[in-house]
mmCIF file of C-alpha atoms and ligand atoms in Angstrom:
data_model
loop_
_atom_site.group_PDB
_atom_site.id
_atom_site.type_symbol
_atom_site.label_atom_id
_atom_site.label_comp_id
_atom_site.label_asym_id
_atom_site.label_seq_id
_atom_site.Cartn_x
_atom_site.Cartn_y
_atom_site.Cartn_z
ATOM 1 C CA UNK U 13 12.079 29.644 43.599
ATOM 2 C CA UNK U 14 9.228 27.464 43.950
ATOM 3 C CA UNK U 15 8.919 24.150 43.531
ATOM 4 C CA UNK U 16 6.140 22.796 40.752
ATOM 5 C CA UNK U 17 4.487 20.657 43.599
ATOM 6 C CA UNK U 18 4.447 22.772 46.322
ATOM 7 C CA UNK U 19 2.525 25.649 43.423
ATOM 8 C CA UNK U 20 0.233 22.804 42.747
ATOM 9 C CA UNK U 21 -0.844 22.405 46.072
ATOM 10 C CA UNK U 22 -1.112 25.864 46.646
ATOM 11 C CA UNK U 23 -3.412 25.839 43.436
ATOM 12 C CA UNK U 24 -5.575 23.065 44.613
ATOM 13 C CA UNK U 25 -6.109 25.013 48.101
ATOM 14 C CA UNK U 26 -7.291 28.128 46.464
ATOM 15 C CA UNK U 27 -9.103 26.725 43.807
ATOM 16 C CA UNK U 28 -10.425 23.283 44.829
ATOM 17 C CA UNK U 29 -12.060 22.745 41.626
ATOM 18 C CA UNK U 30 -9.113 22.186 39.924
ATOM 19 C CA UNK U 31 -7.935 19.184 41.895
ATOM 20 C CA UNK U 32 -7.954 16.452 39.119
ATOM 21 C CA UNK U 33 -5.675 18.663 36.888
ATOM 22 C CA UNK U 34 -3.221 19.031 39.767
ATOM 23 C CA UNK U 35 -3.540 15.373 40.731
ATOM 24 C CA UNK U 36 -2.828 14.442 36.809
ATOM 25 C CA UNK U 37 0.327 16.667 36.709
ATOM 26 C CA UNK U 38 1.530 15.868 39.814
ATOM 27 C CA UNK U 39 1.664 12.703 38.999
ATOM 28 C CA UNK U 40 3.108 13.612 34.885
ATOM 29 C CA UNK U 41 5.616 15.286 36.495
ATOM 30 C CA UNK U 42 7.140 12.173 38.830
ATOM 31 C CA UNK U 43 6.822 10.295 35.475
ATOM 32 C CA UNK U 44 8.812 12.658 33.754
ATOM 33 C CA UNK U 45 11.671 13.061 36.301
ATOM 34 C CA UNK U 46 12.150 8.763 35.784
ATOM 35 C CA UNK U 47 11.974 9.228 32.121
ATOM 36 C CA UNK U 48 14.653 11.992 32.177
ATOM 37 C CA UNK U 49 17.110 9.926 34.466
ATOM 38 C CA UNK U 50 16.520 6.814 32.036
ATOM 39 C CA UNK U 51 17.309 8.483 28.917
ATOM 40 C CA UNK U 52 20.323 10.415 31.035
ATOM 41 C CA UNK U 53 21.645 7.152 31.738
ATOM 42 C CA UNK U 54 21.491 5.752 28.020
ATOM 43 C CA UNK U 55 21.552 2.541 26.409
ATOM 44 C CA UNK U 56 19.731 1.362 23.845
ATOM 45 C CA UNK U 57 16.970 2.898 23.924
ATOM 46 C CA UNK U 58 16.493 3.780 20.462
ATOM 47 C CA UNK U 59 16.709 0.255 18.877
ATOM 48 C CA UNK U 60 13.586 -0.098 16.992
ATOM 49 C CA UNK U 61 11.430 -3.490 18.633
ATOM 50 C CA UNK U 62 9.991 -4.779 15.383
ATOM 51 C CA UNK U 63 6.509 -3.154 15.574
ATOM 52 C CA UNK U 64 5.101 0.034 14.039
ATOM 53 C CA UNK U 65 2.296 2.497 15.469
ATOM 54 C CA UNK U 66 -0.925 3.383 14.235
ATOM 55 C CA UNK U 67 0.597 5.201 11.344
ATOM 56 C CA UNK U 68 3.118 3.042 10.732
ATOM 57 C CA UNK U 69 6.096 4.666 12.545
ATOM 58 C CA UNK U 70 8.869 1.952 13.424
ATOM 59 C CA UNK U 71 8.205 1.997 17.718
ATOM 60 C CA UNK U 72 11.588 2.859 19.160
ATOM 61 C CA UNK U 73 12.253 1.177 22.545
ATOM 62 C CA UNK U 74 11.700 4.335 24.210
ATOM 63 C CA UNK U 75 8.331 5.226 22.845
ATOM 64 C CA UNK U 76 6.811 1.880 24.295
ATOM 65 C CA UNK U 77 9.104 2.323 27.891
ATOM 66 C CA UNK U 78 7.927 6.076 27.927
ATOM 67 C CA UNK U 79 4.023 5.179 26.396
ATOM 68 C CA UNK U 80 3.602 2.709 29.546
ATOM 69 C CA UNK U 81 5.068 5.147 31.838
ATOM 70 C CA UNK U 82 2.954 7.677 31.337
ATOM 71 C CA UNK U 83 -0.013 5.286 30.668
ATOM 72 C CA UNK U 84 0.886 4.022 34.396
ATOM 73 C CA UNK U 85 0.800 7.795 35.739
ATOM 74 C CA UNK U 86 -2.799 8.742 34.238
ATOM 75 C CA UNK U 87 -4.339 5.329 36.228
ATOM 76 C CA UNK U 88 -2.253 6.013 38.940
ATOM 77 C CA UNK U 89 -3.962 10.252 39.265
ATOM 78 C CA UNK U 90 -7.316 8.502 39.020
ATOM 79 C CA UNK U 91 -8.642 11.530 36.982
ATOM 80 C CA UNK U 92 -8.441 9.738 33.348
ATOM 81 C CA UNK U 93 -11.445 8.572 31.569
ATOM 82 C CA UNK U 94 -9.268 7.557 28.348
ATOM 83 C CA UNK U 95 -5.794 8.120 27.481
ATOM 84 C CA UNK U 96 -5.270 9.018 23.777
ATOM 85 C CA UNK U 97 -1.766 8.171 22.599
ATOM 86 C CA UNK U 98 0.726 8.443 19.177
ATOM 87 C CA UNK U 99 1.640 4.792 20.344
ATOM 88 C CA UNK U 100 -1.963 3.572 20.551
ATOM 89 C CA UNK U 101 -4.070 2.824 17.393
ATOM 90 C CA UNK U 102 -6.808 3.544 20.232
ATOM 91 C CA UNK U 103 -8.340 5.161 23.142
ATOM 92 C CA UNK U 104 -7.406 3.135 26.551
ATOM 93 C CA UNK U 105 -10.334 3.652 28.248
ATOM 94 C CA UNK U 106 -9.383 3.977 32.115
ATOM 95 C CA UNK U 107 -12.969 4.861 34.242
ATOM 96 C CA UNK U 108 -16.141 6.341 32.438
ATOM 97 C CA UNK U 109 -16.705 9.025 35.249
ATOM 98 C CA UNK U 110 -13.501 10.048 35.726
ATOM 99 C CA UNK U 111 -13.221 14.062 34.833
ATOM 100 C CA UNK U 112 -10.301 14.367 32.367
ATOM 101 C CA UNK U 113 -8.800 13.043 28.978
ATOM 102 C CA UNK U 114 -5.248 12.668 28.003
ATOM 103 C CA UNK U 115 -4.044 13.226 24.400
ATOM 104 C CA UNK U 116 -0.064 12.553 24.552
ATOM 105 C CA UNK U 117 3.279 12.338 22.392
ATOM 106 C CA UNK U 118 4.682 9.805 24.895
ATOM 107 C CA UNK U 119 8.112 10.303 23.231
ATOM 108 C CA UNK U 120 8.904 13.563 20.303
ATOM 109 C CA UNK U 121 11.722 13.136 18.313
ATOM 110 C CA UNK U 122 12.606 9.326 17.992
ATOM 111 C CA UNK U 123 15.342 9.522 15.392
ATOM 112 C CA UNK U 124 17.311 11.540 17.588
ATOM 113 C CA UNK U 125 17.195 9.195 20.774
ATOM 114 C CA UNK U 126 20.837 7.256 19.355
ATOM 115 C CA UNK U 127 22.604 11.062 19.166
ATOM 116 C CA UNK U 128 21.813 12.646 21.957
ATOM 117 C CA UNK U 129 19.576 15.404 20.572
ATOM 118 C CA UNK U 130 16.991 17.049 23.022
ATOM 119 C CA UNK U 131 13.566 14.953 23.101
ATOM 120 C CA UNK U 132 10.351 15.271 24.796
ATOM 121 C CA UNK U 133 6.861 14.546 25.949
ATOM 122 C CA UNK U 134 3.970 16.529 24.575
ATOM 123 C CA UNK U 135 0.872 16.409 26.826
ATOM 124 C CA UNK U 136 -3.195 17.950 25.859
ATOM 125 C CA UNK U 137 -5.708 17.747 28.935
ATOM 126 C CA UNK U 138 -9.475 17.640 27.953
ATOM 127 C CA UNK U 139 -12.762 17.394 29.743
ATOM 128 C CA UNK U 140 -14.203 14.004 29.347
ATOM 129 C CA UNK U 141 -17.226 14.713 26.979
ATOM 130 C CA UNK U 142 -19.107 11.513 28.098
ATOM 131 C CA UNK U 143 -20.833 9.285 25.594
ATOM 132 C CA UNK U 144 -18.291 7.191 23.652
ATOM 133 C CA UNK U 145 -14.968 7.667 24.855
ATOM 134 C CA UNK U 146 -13.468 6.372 21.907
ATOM 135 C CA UNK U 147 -14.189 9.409 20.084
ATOM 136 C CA UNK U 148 -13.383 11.684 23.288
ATOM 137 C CA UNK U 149 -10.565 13.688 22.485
ATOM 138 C CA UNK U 150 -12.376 14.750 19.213
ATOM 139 C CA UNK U 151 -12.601 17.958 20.676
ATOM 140 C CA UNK U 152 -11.067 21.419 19.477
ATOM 141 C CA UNK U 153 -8.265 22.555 20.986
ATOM 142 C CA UNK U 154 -9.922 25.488 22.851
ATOM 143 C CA UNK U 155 -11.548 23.138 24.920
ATOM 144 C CA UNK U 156 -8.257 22.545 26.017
ATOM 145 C CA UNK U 157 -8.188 22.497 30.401
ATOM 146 C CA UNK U 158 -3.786 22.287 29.869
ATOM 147 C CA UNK U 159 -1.132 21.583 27.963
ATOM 148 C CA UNK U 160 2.615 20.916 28.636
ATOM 149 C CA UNK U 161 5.327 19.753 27.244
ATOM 150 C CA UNK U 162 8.616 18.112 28.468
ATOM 151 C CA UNK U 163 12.242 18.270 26.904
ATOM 152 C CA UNK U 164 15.082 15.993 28.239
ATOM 153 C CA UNK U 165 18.004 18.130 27.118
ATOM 154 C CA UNK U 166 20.928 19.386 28.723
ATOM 155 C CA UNK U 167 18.385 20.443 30.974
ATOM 156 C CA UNK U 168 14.608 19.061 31.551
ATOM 157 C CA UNK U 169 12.326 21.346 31.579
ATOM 158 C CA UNK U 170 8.798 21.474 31.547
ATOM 159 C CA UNK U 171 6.033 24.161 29.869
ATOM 160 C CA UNK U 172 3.079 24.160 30.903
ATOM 161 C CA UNK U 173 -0.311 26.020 30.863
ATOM 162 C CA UNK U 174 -3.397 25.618 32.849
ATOM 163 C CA UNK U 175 -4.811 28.974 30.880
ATOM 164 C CA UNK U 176 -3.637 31.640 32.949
ATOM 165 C CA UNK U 177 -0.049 31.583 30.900
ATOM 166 C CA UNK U 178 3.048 29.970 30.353
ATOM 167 C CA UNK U 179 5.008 28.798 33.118
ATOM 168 C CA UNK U 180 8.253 27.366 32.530
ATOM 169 C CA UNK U 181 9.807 24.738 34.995
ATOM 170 C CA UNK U 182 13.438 23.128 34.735
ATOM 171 C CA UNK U 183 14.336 19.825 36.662
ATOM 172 C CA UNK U 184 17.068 19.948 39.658
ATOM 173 C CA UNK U 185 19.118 17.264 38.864
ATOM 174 C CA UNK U 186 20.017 15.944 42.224
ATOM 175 C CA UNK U 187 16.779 16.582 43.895
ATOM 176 C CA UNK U 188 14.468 15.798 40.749
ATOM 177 C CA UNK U 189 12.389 18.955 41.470
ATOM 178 C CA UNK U 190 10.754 20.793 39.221
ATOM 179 C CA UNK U 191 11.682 24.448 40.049
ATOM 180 C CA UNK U 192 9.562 27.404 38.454
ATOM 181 C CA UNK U 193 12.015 29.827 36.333
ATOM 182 C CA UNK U 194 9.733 31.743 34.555
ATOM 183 C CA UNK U 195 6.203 32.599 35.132
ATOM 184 C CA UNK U 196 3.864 33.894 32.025
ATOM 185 C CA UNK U 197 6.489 33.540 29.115
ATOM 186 C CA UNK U 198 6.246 36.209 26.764
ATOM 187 C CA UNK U 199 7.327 35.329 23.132
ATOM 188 C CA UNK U 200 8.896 37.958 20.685
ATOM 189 C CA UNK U 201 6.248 39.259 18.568
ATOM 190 C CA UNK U 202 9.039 40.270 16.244
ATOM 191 C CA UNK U 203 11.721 37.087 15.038
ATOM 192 C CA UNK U 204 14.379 36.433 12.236
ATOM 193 C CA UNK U 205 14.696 33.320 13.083
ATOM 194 C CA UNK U 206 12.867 30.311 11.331
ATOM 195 C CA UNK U 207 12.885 26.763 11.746
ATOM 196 C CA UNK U 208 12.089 24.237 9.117
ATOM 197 C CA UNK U 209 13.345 21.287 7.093
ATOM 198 C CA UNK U 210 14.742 22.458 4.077
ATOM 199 C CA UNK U 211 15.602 19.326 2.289
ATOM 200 C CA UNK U 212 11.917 19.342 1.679
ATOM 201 C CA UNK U 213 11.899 22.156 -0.379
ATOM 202 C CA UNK U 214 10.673 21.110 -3.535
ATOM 203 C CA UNK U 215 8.217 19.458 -1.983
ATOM 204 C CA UNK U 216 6.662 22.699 -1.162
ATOM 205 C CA UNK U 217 3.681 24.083 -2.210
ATOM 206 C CA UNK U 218 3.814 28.034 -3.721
ATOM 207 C CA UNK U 219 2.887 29.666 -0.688
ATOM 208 C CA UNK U 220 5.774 28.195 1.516
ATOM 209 C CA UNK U 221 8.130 28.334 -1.371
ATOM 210 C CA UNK U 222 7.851 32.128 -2.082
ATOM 211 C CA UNK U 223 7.620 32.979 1.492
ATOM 212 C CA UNK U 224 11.160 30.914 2.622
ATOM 213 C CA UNK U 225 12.585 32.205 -0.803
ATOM 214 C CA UNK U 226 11.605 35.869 0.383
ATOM 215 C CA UNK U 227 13.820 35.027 4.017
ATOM 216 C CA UNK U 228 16.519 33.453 1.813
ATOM 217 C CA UNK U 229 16.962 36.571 -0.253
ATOM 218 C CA UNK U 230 17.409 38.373 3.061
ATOM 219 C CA UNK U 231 18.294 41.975 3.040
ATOM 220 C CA UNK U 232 18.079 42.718 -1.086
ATOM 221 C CA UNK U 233 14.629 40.848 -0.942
ATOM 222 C CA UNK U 234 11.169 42.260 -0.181
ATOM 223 C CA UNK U 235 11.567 41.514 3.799
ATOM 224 C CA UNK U 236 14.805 43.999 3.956
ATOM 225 C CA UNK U 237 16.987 42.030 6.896
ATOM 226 C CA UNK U 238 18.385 38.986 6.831
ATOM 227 C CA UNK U 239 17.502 35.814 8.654
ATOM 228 C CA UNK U 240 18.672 32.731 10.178
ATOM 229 C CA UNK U 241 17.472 29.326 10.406
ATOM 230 C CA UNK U 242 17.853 26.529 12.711
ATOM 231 C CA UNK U 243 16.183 22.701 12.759
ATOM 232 C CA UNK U 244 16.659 20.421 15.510
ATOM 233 C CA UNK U 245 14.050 17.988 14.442
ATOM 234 C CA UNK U 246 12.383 17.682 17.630
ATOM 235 C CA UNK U 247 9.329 19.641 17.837
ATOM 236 C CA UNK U 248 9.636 20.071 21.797
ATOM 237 C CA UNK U 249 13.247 21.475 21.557
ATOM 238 C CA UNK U 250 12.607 23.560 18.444
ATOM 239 C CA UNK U 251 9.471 25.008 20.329
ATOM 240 C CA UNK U 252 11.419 25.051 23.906
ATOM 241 C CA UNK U 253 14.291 28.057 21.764
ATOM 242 C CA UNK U 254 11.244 29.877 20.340
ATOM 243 C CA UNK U 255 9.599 30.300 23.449
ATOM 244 C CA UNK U 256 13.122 31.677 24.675
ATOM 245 C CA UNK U 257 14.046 34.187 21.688
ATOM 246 C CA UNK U 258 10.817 33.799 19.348
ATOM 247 C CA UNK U 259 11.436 32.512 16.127
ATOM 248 C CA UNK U 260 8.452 30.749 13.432
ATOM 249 C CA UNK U 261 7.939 27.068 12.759
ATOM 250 C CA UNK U 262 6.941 25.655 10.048
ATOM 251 C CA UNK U 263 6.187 22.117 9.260
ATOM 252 C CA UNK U 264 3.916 22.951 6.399
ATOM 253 C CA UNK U 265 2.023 20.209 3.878
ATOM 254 C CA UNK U 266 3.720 19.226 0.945
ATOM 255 C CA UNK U 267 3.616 16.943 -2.392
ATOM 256 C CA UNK U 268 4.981 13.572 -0.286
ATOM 257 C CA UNK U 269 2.307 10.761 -0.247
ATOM 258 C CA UNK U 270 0.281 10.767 3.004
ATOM 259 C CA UNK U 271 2.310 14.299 4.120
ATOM 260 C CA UNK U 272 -0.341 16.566 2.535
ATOM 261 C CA UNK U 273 -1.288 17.509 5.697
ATOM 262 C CA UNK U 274 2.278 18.049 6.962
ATOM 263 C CA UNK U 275 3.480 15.599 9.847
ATOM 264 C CA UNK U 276 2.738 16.525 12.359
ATOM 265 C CA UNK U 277 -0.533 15.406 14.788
ATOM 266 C CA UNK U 278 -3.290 17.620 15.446
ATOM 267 C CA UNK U 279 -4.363 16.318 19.041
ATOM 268 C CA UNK U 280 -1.504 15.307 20.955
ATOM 269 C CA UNK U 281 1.294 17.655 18.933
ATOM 270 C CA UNK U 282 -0.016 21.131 17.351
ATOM 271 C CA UNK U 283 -3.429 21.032 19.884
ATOM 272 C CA UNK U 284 -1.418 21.515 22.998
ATOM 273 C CA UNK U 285 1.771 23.489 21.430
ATOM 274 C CA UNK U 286 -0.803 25.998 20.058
ATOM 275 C CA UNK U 287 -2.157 26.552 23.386
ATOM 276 C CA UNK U 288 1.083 27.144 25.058
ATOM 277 C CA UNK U 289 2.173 29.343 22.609
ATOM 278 C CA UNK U 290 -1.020 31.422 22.684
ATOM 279 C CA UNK U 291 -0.713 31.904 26.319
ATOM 280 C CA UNK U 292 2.512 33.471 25.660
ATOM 281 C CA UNK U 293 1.097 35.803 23.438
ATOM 282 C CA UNK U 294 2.106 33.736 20.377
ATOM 283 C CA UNK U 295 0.356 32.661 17.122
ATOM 284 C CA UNK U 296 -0.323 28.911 15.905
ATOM 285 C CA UNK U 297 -2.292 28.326 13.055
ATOM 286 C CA UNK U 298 -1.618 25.794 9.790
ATOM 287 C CA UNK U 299 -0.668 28.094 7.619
ATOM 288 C CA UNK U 300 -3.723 30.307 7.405
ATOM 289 C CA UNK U 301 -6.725 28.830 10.018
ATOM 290 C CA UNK U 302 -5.798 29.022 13.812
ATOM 291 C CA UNK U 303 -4.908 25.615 15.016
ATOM 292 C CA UNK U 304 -7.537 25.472 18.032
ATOM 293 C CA UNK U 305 -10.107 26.216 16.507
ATOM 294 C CA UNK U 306 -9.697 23.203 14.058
ATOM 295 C CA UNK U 307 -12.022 20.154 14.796
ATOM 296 C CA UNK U 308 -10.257 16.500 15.039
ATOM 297 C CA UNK U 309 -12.285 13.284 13.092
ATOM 298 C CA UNK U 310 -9.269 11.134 13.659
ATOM 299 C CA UNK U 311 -6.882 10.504 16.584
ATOM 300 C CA UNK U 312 -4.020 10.602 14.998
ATOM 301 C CA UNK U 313 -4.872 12.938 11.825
ATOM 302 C CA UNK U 314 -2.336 15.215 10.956
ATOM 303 C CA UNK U 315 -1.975 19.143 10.309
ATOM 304 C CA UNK U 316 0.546 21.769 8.921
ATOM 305 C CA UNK U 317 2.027 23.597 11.786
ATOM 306 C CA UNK U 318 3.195 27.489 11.816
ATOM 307 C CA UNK U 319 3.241 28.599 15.302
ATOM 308 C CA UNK U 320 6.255 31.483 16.651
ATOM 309 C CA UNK U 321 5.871 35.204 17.063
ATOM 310 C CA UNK U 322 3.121 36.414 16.019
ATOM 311 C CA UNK U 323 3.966 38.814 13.537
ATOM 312 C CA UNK U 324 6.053 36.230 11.608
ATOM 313 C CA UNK U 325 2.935 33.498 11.652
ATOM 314 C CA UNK U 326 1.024 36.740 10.105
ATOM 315 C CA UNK U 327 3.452 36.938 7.579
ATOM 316 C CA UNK U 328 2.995 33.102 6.272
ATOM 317 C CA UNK U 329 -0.828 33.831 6.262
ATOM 318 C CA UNK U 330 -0.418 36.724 4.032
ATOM 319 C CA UNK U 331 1.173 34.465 1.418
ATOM 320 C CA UNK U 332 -1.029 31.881 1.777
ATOM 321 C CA UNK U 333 -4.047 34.183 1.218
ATOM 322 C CA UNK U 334 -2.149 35.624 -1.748
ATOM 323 C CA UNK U 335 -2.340 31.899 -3.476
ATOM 324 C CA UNK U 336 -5.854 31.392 -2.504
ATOM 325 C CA UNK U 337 -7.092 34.691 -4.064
ATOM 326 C CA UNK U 338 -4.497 34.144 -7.408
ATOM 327 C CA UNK U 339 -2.506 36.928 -6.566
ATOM 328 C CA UNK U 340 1.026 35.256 -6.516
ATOM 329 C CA UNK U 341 0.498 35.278 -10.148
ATOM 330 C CA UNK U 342 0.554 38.755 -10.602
ATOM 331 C CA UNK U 343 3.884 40.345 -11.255
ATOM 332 C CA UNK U 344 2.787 43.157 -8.753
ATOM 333 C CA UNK U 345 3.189 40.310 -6.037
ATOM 334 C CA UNK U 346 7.043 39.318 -7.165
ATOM 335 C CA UNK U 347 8.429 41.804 -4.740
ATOM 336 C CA UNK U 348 6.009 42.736 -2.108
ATOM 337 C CA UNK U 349 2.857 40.973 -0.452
ATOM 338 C CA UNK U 350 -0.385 41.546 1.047
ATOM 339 C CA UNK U 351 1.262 42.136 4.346
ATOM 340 C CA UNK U 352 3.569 45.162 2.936
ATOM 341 C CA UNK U 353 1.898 48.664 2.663
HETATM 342 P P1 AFP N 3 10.147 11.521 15.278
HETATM 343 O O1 AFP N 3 9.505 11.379 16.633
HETATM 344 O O2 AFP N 3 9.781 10.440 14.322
HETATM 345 O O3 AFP N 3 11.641 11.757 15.362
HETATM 346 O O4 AFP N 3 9.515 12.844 14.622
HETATM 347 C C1 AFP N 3 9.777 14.048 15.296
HETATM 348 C C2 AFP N 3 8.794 15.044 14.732
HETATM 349 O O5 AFP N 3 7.488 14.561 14.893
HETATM 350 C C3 AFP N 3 8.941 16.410 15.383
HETATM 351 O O6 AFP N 3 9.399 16.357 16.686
HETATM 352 C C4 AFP N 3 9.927 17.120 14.481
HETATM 353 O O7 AFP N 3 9.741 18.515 14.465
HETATM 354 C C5 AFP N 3 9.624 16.513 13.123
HETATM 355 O O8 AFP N 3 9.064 15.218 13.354
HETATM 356 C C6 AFP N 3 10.872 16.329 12.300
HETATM 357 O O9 AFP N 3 10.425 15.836 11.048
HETATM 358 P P2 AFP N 3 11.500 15.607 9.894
HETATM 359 O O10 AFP N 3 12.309 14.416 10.359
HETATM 360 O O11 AFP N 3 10.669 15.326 8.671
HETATM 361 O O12 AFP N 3 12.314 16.867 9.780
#
């Protein structure tokens, strides 16, 4: 099997205009590898150090080791104009002329550094627009070059898409290699298998509620099968299980102050899992509008996330178009919805 460098290289000989890309994820991935072996080796790592990012997250000592690591890697590729991350309020502009931005998640899934729960970097590669670079990565997500994503489970393993599909890569753990396993992942269209937090379900607004309450009724309700859930709480490793049997996520808006718009961030979160998970023949929208085509004002604004199999992300449109034309009133709706013949 080949090795992630060596198909790089190969890359960069065939198509030479692709040589910053390579150069940036060449250099991602030896980040990545340290990062893996310093969370593998523990310690305290997820002692919080006092300060808070630009949303007000408590910074664990893991986002700030992994933020500079991979802050380090984009000057060291030379191909970053600015570097756009959760643990900066700002933009760290790097060289004007330089061909690429960087939107990143140094470090998804911070409350479950201290128990050994799968965590991960999420990565989005732009084209630097020019003009201000503070407002660079303001882009939509199908002007998207790549996206990736790291987990550092039981195994590390890397996604990632440069547009022609998703590759996955997992990390030999003597050599530090990242070895290709799969090329152009292929997610179930069909799932019964959803992942969300439930504790937040009276938070929910209709459209959520009567489409989970549909799964929980299972086989006597109007879906006719049963279904299982599963939350992990770390985007990366939730996404890393759908891309391996399908399933739907949903991190939906709710009634919480400042979670209207869900959790989780449009740029450097749902921008470059939506891509992935299109190239593998996937859906990702936030409920009803396709994520990529959504235009950021804000680094770090947020949006509801539904991305999976296909068919399933269908399914949570059809209720939310029910509530938007007043149909989940009708008693016609209480069994059956827009999506059922
Ligand atoms: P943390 O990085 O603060 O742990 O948040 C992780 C995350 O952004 C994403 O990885 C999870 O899917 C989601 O939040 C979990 O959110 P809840 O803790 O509200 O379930």
């Amino acid at each position: 099997m080949i090795a992630l460098d060596e198909r790089l290289q190969l890359l960069k000989a065939e198509q030479p205009e692709r040589a910053a890309l390579i150069e940036l994820f060449t250099a991602l991935a030896a980040k990545a590898k340290e990062v893996s072996r310093i969370i593998a080796a523990g310690g305290d790592l997820g002692s919080t150090i006092g300060d808070q990012n630009a949303d007000g997250d408590a910074q664990k000592a893991l986002d700030v080791m992994a933020d500079d690591e991979f802050l380090d890697a984009a000057k060291l590729s030379g191909v970053v104009a600015a570097y756009c991350s959760e643990e900066q309020d700002r933009a760290v502009i790097l060289d004007q002329n330089a061909p690429l931005v960087i939107a990143i998640d140094p470090l998804d899934g911070s409350s479950n550094i201290d128990v050994n729960v799968s965590i991960g970097t999420i990565i989005s590669v732009l084209p630097n627009p020019g003009g201000d670079l503070q407002q660079s990565a303001m882009q939509s997500g199908d002007q998207q070059l790549a996206a990736a994503f790291f987990v550092y489970g039981p195994q590390t393993t890397l996604y990632l898409t440069l547009g022609e599909g998703t590759d996955l890569y997992r990390m030999d753990p003597i050599s530090g290699l990242f070895v290709l396993i799969e090329e152009r992942i292929e997610i179930a269209e069909e799932t019964s298998e959803y992942a969300i937090n439930a504790s937040n379900a009276r938070q929910w607004f209709t459209p959520i509620q009567r489409y989970i309450s549909d799964l929980l009724l299972g086989e006597e309700g109007p879906r006719e099968r049963n279904f299982n859930m599963r939350w992990i709480g770390s985007l990366v490793a939730d996404a890393g299980r759908i891309f391996n049997r399908g399933g739907v996520f949903l991190y939906p808006g709710d009634r919480r102050p400042k979670y209207e718009n869900g959790r989780l961030r449009l740029i450097y979160e749902a921008n470059p899992v939506a891509f992935l998970v299109e190239q593998a023949g996937g859906a990702a929208t936030d409920g009803a509008a396709r994520i990529l085509e959504k235009t950021p004002t804000e680094i770090h604004e947020r949006t509801a996330l539904v991305f999976g199999s296909k068919t399933e992300v269908r399914w949570v449109g059809s209720y939310e178009a029910e509530t938007r034309q007043g149909l989940d009133q009708s008693p016609l709706f209480s069994h059956r919805n827009l999506f059922r013949s």
